[in-house]
Tab-separated table of C-alpha atoms (C1' of nucleotides) in Angstrom:
chain	number	residue	atom	x	y	z
A	1	UNK	CA	-15.783	14.879	33.581
A	2	UNK	CA	-16.803	11.572	32.111
A	3	UNK	CA	-14.506	8.567	32.389
A	4	UNK	CA	-15.161	7.950	28.704
A	5	UNK	CA	-13.867	11.375	27.643
A	6	UNK	CA	-10.394	10.004	27.109
A	7	UNK	CA	-11.588	7.600	24.423
A	8	UNK	CA	-13.530	10.175	22.458
A	9	UNK	CA	-12.140	10.647	18.964
A	10	UNK	CA	-11.795	14.386	19.477
A	11	UNK	CA	-9.408	13.782	22.362
A	12	UNK	CA	-7.002	11.573	20.437
A	13	UNK	CA	-3.782	13.298	19.482
A	14	UNK	CA	-2.829	10.805	16.800
A	15	UNK	CA	-6.092	11.012	14.907
A	16	UNK	CA	-5.681	14.491	13.357
A	17	UNK	CA	-2.145	13.456	12.418
A	18	UNK	CA	-3.478	10.382	10.645
A	19	UNK	CA	-6.390	12.179	9.015
A	20	UNK	CA	-4.414	15.243	7.938
A	21	UNK	CA	-1.632	13.135	6.502
A	22	UNK	CA	-4.139	11.344	4.287
A	23	UNK	CA	-5.941	14.555	3.343
A	24	UNK	CA	-2.709	16.160	2.197
A	25	UNK	CA	-1.759	13.083	0.191
A	26	UNK	CA	-5.128	13.512	-1.534
A	27	UNK	CA	-4.059	17.044	-2.483
A	28	UNK	CA	-0.952	15.613	-4.118
A	29	UNK	CA	-2.934	13.051	-6.109
A	30	UNK	CA	-4.143	15.166	-9.070
A	31	UNK	CA	-0.724	16.825	-9.350
A	32	UNK	CA	1.305	13.616	-9.220
A	33	UNK	CA	-1.123	11.782	-11.506
A	34	UNK	CA	0.315	13.766	-14.414
A	35	UNK	CA	3.641	12.043	-13.824
A	36	UNK	CA	2.142	8.654	-12.990
A	37	UNK	CA	3.589	8.822	-9.487
A	38	UNK	CA	1.940	7.945	-6.201
A	39	UNK	CA	2.864	9.937	-3.107
A	40	UNK	CA	5.103	7.128	-1.857
A	41	UNK	CA	6.847	6.880	-5.213
A	42	UNK	CA	7.225	10.672	-5.229
A	43	UNK	CA	8.969	10.943	-1.858
A	44	UNK	CA	11.133	7.969	-2.791
A	45	UNK	CA	12.213	9.816	-5.946
A	46	UNK	CA	12.882	12.978	-3.897
A	47	UNK	CA	15.533	11.127	-1.917
A	48	UNK	CA	17.010	9.423	-4.978
A	49	UNK	CA	17.171	12.751	-6.825
A	50	UNK	CA	18.931	14.372	-3.904
A	51	UNK	CA	21.434	11.573	-3.310
A	52	UNK	CA	21.748	10.477	-6.960
A	53	UNK	CA	22.952	7.117	-5.624
A	54	UNK	CA	21.874	5.495	-2.349
A	55	UNK	CA	21.744	2.106	-0.677
A	56	UNK	CA	18.408	0.339	-0.249
A	57	UNK	CA	18.804	0.269	3.514
A	58	UNK	CA	19.599	3.973	3.835
A	59	UNK	CA	16.707	4.833	1.557
A	60	UNK	CA	14.310	2.882	3.745
A	61	UNK	CA	15.651	4.501	6.900
A	62	UNK	CA	15.256	8.026	5.525
A	63	UNK	CA	11.713	7.341	4.324
A	64	UNK	CA	10.701	5.276	7.374
A	65	UNK	CA	9.704	2.501	4.987
A	66	UNK	CA	10.695	-1.125	5.419
A	67	UNK	CA	11.775	-3.487	2.676
A	68	UNK	CA	8.323	-5.010	2.292
A	69	UNK	CA	7.028	-1.624	1.189
A	70	UNK	CA	10.119	-0.323	-0.542
A	71	UNK	CA	10.799	-3.361	-2.754
A	72	UNK	CA	7.612	-3.034	-4.840
A	73	UNK	CA	7.970	0.769	-4.957
A	74	UNK	CA	11.481	0.487	-6.422
A	75	UNK	CA	10.361	-2.266	-8.773
A	76	UNK	CA	7.712	0.069	-10.145
A	77	UNK	CA	10.120	3.008	-10.452
A	78	UNK	CA	12.584	0.754	-12.234
A	79	UNK	CA	9.880	-0.439	-14.628
A	80	UNK	CA	9.209	3.227	-15.361
A	81	UNK	CA	12.939	3.550	-16.079
A	82	UNK	CA	13.367	6.367	-13.544
A	83	UNK	CA	15.937	4.427	-11.522
A	84	UNK	CA	18.100	1.358	-11.807
A	85	UNK	CA	19.317	-1.019	-9.150
A	86	UNK	CA	22.426	-3.118	-8.841
A	87	UNK	CA	24.278	-5.009	-6.175
A	88	UNK	CA	27.412	-3.642	-4.593
A	89	UNK	CA	30.673	-5.119	-5.899
A	90	UNK	CA	32.146	-5.120	-2.406
A	91	UNK	CA	29.118	-6.656	-0.690
A	92	UNK	CA	26.668	-8.594	-2.781
A	93	UNK	CA	23.903	-8.228	-0.181
A	94	UNK	CA	23.740	-4.498	-0.625
A	95	UNK	CA	21.478	-3.107	-3.307
A	96	UNK	CA	22.292	0.334	-4.646
A	97	UNK	CA	19.737	2.540	-6.334
A	98	UNK	CA	20.690	5.130	-8.901
A	99	UNK	CA	18.710	7.698	-10.808
A	100	UNK	CA	18.657	7.268	-14.597
A	101	UNK	CA	18.827	9.932	-17.266
A	102	UNK	CA	15.069	9.681	-17.692
A	103	UNK	CA	14.717	10.023	-13.939
A	104	UNK	CA	16.810	13.178	-13.902
A	105	UNK	CA	14.766	14.623	-16.718
A	106	UNK	CA	11.586	14.112	-14.683
A	107	UNK	CA	13.230	15.978	-11.818
A	108	UNK	CA	13.046	19.220	-13.793
A	109	UNK	CA	9.311	18.789	-14.389
A	110	UNK	CA	8.678	18.028	-10.741
A	111	UNK	CA	10.276	21.238	-9.460
A	112	UNK	CA	7.000	23.170	-9.340
A	113	UNK	CA	5.128	20.529	-7.279
A	114	UNK	CA	5.942	21.892	-3.781
A	115	UNK	CA	4.780	25.345	-4.876
A	116	UNK	CA	1.464	23.932	-6.119
A	117	UNK	CA	0.922	22.138	-2.823
A	118	UNK	CA	1.612	25.296	-0.797
A	119	UNK	CA	-0.994	27.110	-2.885
A	120	UNK	CA	-3.552	24.403	-2.272
A	121	UNK	CA	-2.766	24.313	1.454
A	122	UNK	CA	-3.130	28.079	1.683
A	123	UNK	CA	-1.550	28.346	5.123
A	124	UNK	CA	0.933	30.932	6.379
A	125	UNK	CA	4.520	29.861	5.775
A	126	UNK	CA	5.377	30.702	9.361
A	127	UNK	CA	2.668	28.384	10.689
A	128	UNK	CA	3.774	25.536	8.470
A	129	UNK	CA	7.375	26.039	9.483
A	130	UNK	CA	6.715	25.835	13.224
A	131	UNK	CA	4.429	22.844	12.699
A	132	UNK	CA	7.096	21.034	10.709
A	133	UNK	CA	9.671	21.757	13.404
A	134	UNK	CA	7.463	20.198	16.071
A	135	UNK	CA	6.737	17.138	13.951
A	136	UNK	CA	10.391	16.618	13.078
A	137	UNK	CA	11.310	16.809	16.733
A	138	UNK	CA	8.805	14.151	17.774
A	139	UNK	CA	9.707	11.996	14.791
A	140	UNK	CA	13.377	12.071	15.762
A	141	UNK	CA	12.541	11.194	19.338
A	142	UNK	CA	10.293	8.261	18.410
A	143	UNK	CA	12.678	6.841	15.839
A	144	UNK	CA	15.536	6.344	18.264
B	1	UNK	CA	20.378	28.598	-2.513
B	2	UNK	CA	19.952	25.723	-4.903
B	3	UNK	CA	16.893	25.502	-7.120
B	4	UNK	CA	16.596	21.865	-6.055
B	5	UNK	CA	16.300	22.733	-2.349
B	6	UNK	CA	12.536	22.839	-2.574
B	7	UNK	CA	12.324	19.181	-3.616
B	8	UNK	CA	14.580	17.900	-0.852
B	9	UNK	CA	12.762	15.530	1.481
B	10	UNK	CA	13.773	17.576	4.513
B	11	UNK	CA	11.921	20.578	3.114
B	12	UNK	CA	8.614	18.807	2.620
B	13	UNK	CA	6.004	19.692	5.211
B	14	UNK	CA	3.800	16.684	4.535
B	15	UNK	CA	6.531	14.109	4.946
B	16	UNK	CA	6.987	14.292	8.748
B	17	UNK	CA	3.206	14.217	9.021
B	18	UNK	CA	3.068	11.034	6.958
B	19	UNK	CA	6.048	9.420	8.669
B	20	UNK	CA	5.011	10.361	12.213
B	21	UNK	CA	1.466	9.171	11.638
B	22	UNK	CA	2.770	5.752	10.648
B	23	UNK	CA	5.283	5.666	13.517
B	24	UNK	CA	2.576	6.383	16.077
B	25	UNK	CA	0.307	3.741	14.580
B	26	UNK	CA	3.210	1.346	15.122
B	27	UNK	CA	3.152	2.327	18.810
B	28	UNK	CA	-0.525	1.396	18.974
B	29	UNK	CA	0.049	-1.986	17.338
B	30	UNK	CA	1.257	-4.075	20.315
B	31	UNK	CA	-1.401	-2.528	22.545
B	32	UNK	CA	-4.308	-3.020	20.141
B	33	UNK	CA	-3.129	-6.515	19.170
B	34	UNK	CA	-4.391	-7.723	22.544
B	35	UNK	CA	-7.909	-6.825	21.448
B	36	UNK	CA	-7.455	-7.952	17.831
B	37	UNK	CA	-8.030	-4.405	16.602
B	38	UNK	CA	-6.121	-2.468	13.975
B	39	UNK	CA	-5.703	1.272	14.417
B	40	UNK	CA	-8.463	1.978	11.896
B	41	UNK	CA	-10.817	-0.451	13.586
B	42	UNK	CA	-9.926	1.168	16.921
B	43	UNK	CA	-10.777	4.738	15.887
B	44	UNK	CA	-13.928	3.453	14.207
B	45	UNK	CA	-14.982	1.843	17.478
B	46	UNK	CA	-14.154	5.077	19.358
B	47	UNK	CA	-16.814	6.883	17.328
B	48	UNK	CA	-19.338	4.066	17.587
B	49	UNK	CA	-18.807	3.856	21.345
B	50	UNK	CA	-19.359	7.570	21.680
B	51	UNK	CA	-22.439	7.750	19.457
B	52	UNK	CA	-23.817	4.278	20.245
B	53	UNK	CA	-25.699	4.465	16.953
B	54	UNK	CA	-24.567	6.283	13.815
B	55	UNK	CA	-25.143	6.325	10.059
B	56	UNK	CA	-22.485	4.927	7.734
B	57	UNK	CA	-22.128	8.256	5.954
B	58	UNK	CA	-21.669	10.280	9.155
B	59	UNK	CA	-19.179	7.745	10.468
B	60	UNK	CA	-17.110	8.047	7.309
B	61	UNK	CA	-17.208	11.836	7.458
B	62	UNK	CA	-16.023	11.939	11.073
B	63	UNK	CA	-13.188	9.488	10.389
B	64	UNK	CA	-12.288	10.915	6.981
B	65	UNK	CA	-12.738	7.436	5.547
B	66	UNK	CA	-14.667	6.634	2.391
B	67	UNK	CA	-16.891	3.638	1.768
B	68	UNK	CA	-14.136	1.630	0.142
B	69	UNK	CA	-12.231	1.646	3.428
B	70	UNK	CA	-15.126	1.718	5.861
B	71	UNK	CA	-17.151	-1.135	4.357
B	72	UNK	CA	-14.536	-3.840	5.052
B	73	UNK	CA	-13.718	-2.305	8.461
B	74	UNK	CA	-17.345	-2.539	9.552
B	75	UNK	CA	-17.660	-6.025	8.060
B	76	UNK	CA	-14.752	-7.117	10.237
B	77	UNK	CA	-16.120	-5.438	13.360
B	78	UNK	CA	-19.469	-7.081	12.720
B	79	UNK	CA	-17.810	-10.493	12.337
B	80	UNK	CA	-16.193	-9.835	15.723
B	81	UNK	CA	-19.704	-9.120	17.027
B	82	UNK	CA	-18.709	-5.686	18.318
B	83	UNK	CA	-21.281	-3.913	16.162
B	84	UNK	CA	-24.263	-4.700	14.036
B	85	UNK	CA	-25.533	-3.016	10.882
B	86	UNK	CA	-28.943	-2.641	9.368
B	87	UNK	CA	-30.557	-0.556	6.672
B	88	UNK	CA	-32.877	2.297	7.555
B	89	UNK	CA	-36.588	1.550	7.295
B	90	UNK	CA	-37.265	4.977	5.835
B	91	UNK	CA	-34.469	4.915	3.249
B	92	UNK	CA	-33.053	1.607	2.137
B	93	UNK	CA	-29.830	3.240	0.897
B	94	UNK	CA	-28.799	4.237	4.410
B	95	UNK	CA	-26.867	1.850	6.627
B	96	UNK	CA	-26.974	2.350	10.371
B	97	UNK	CA	-24.327	0.998	12.721
B	98	UNK	CA	-24.949	0.156	16.358
B	99	UNK	CA	-22.695	-1.066	19.135
B	100	UNK	CA	-23.525	-4.489	20.569
B	101	UNK	CA	-23.375	-5.642	24.178
B	102	UNK	CA	-20.059	-7.344	23.452
B	103	UNK	CA	-18.848	-4.110	21.881
B	104	UNK	CA	-19.771	-2.147	24.976
B	105	UNK	CA	-17.997	-4.632	27.167
B	106	UNK	CA	-14.791	-4.143	25.162
B	107	UNK	CA	-15.130	-0.411	25.739
B	108	UNK	CA	-14.312	-0.876	29.404
B	109	UNK	CA	-11.107	-2.777	28.613
B	110	UNK	CA	-10.012	-0.166	26.091
B	111	UNK	CA	-10.189	2.731	28.558
B	112	UNK	CA	-6.513	2.527	29.514
B	113	UNK	CA	-5.206	2.618	25.915
B	114	UNK	CA	-4.807	6.420	25.572
B	115	UNK	CA	-2.825	6.468	28.823
B	116	UNK	CA	-0.467	3.775	27.536
B	117	UNK	CA	0.119	5.699	24.320
B	118	UNK	CA	0.927	8.907	26.208
B	119	UNK	CA	3.494	6.996	28.243
B	120	UNK	CA	5.111	5.611	25.109
B	121	UNK	CA	5.111	9.002	23.422
B	122	UNK	CA	6.726	10.584	26.461
B	123	UNK	CA	6.033	14.156	25.375
B	124	UNK	CA	4.854	17.077	27.503
B	125	UNK	CA	1.062	17.306	27.582
B	126	UNK	CA	1.286	20.996	26.779
B	127	UNK	CA	3.285	20.326	23.607
B	128	UNK	CA	0.868	17.653	22.457
B	129	UNK	CA	-2.080	19.909	23.124
B	130	UNK	CA	-0.780	22.805	21.042
B	131	UNK	CA	0.242	20.418	18.279
B	132	UNK	CA	-3.201	18.872	18.200
B	133	UNK	CA	-4.787	22.312	18.042
B	134	UNK	CA	-2.736	23.246	15.000
B	135	UNK	CA	-3.484	19.979	13.243
B	136	UNK	CA	-7.208	20.229	13.947
B	137	UNK	CA	-7.253	23.745	12.558
B	138	UNK	CA	-5.586	22.754	9.276
B	139	UNK	CA	-7.726	19.636	9.026
B	140	UNK	CA	-10.895	21.686	9.362
B	141	UNK	CA	-9.696	24.129	6.743
B	142	UNK	CA	-8.760	21.425	4.221
B	143	UNK	CA	-11.935	19.410	4.715
B	144	UNK	CA	-14.240	22.211	3.687
C	1	DT	C1'	-46.276	9.960	-14.297
C	2	DT	C1'	-41.998	9.278	-16.365
C	3	DA	C1'	-37.340	10.496	-17.008
C	4	DT	C1'	-33.339	12.319	-15.021
C	5	DA	C1'	-30.377	13.366	-11.315
C	6	DA	C1'	-28.540	12.583	-6.867
C	7	DT	C1'	-27.330	9.684	-3.074
C	8	DC	C1'	-25.542	5.781	-0.865
C	9	DA	C1'	-22.927	1.635	0.108
C	10	DA	C1'	-20.592	-2.177	-2.004
C	11	DT	C1'	-17.273	-3.811	-5.115
C	12	DT	C1'	-13.015	-3.888	-7.792
C	13	DG	C1'	-8.186	-3.396	-8.749
C	14	DA	C1'	-3.930	-1.216	-7.587
C	15	DA	C1'	-0.942	0.415	-4.079
C	16	DT	C1'	0.648	0.207	0.578
C	17	DA	C1'	2.008	-2.115	4.827
C	18	DA	C1'	3.663	-5.488	8.220
C	19	DA	C1'	5.326	-10.025	9.519
C	20	DA	C1'	7.564	-14.115	8.535
C	21	DT	C1'	10.652	-16.551	5.706
C	22	DT	C1'	14.458	-17.248	2.562
C	23	DA	C1'	18.953	-16.672	0.822
C	24	DA	C1'	23.370	-14.844	0.539
C	25	DA	C1'	27.310	-12.759	2.430
C	26	DT	C1'	30.014	-10.937	6.140
C	27	DT	C1'	31.603	-10.658	10.826
C	28	DT	C1'	32.496	-12.577	15.151
C	29	DT	C1'	34.058	-15.979	18.161
C	30	DA	C1'	35.609	-20.321	19.640
D	1	DT	C1'	40.453	-21.758	10.382
D	2	DA	C1'	35.703	-23.315	10.987
D	3	DA	C1'	31.310	-22.649	12.976
D	4	DA	C1'	27.929	-19.603	14.600
D	5	DA	C1'	25.771	-15.320	14.609
D	6	DT	C1'	24.580	-11.277	12.302
D	7	DT	C1'	23.435	-8.386	8.510
D	8	DT	C1'	21.062	-7.417	4.410
D	9	DA	C1'	17.543	-7.433	0.904
D	10	DA	C1'	14.129	-9.895	-1.489
D	11	DT	C1'	10.127	-12.651	-1.430
D	12	DT	C1'	5.820	-14.318	0.154
D	13	DT	C1'	1.676	-13.955	2.542
D	14	DT	C1'	-2.009	-11.563	4.492
D	15	DA	C1'	-4.305	-7.400	5.393
D	16	DT	C1'	-5.336	-2.594	4.756
D	17	DT	C1'	-6.274	1.491	2.135
D	18	DC	C1'	-7.774	4.279	-1.670
D	19	DA	C1'	-9.896	5.800	-6.142
D	20	DA	C1'	-13.054	4.706	-9.449
D	21	DT	C1'	-16.962	2.311	-10.787
D	22	DT	C1'	-21.313	-0.109	-10.203
D	23	DG	C1'	-25.951	-1.030	-8.859
D	24	DA	C1'	-29.716	0.050	-6.173
D	25	DT	C1'	-32.692	3.418	-4.196
D	26	DT	C1'	-34.678	7.844	-3.551
D	27	DA	C1'	-35.530	12.631	-4.891
D	28	DT	C1'	-36.453	15.988	-8.335
D	29	DA	C1'	-38.016	17.911	-12.583
D	30	DA	C1'	-40.311	17.860	-16.900
DNA sequence: TTATAATCAATTGAATAAAATTAAATTTTA
DNA sequence: TAAAATTTAATTTTATTCAATTGATTATAA
């Protein structure tokens, strides 16, 4: 037992999380390229598709992204005419994001993406499910 | 069962990986700030400390980082005098990285960092261990 | 030997990220 | 009610990260 063991890369818990996250995003790349979406833009659209209309703040909270990241992402999605933004009538500070018709049309094309990723991952559904459960649990705990 | 269920954020396996990875890096931030290291610089130093001397290519492979990321990281670490780089005598294409005396001195101060992170995470060691095992397994499979 | 291919690191441009600041509006409190 | 504090989102700045390309070097094949 070496006192330096604890700072070996192989003994870091966060590292495989960091590395795997980036590796999987790389798997998404060729698929999302067809729709001119980055991974961040893609997950942002997932939430907007599901909610149809959502406040900027709530969107950031769900995605764990702060305004400095989210603002340019939404600007890009708006330029692509997938969403539009407007300020709340009741409270002018609040920005609301809504999916456009063009955005909803893209939703139909995107439907097959998760399936393609699962094929590329090639891991038992059961394994993925238990892994996701563990990650969600830790994520909830940390985000408090 | 809605056909749109599969593109809900909550059903994406990669998302908690991506979000948790960034959340944990945020936990590192205040700790690593004291040493003027980013998370990427930190894990890069972990490998260099362990190997003492390593080729650029091997370093990138271990960290899952390509030259576009690693080049500026090493440039910064060299400016901080923690490492030095030189090209191989045998093959001028190959860059070799070595830890400096100052770099090795920092190693001693860094020893407590993993402990601090475990405290912040506040998760059973057993849970973390099994999680890491699963992640490592998938990472190995994907990186083939 | 010469031409071609492969390898390697650096560079470039776009996207992502965090921190600090600004600006506007609302809520609280004195 | 008026002032102060808080909330909210955008902007700005600085830094990081990634994919694609470039340029240099070495290895291989004709």
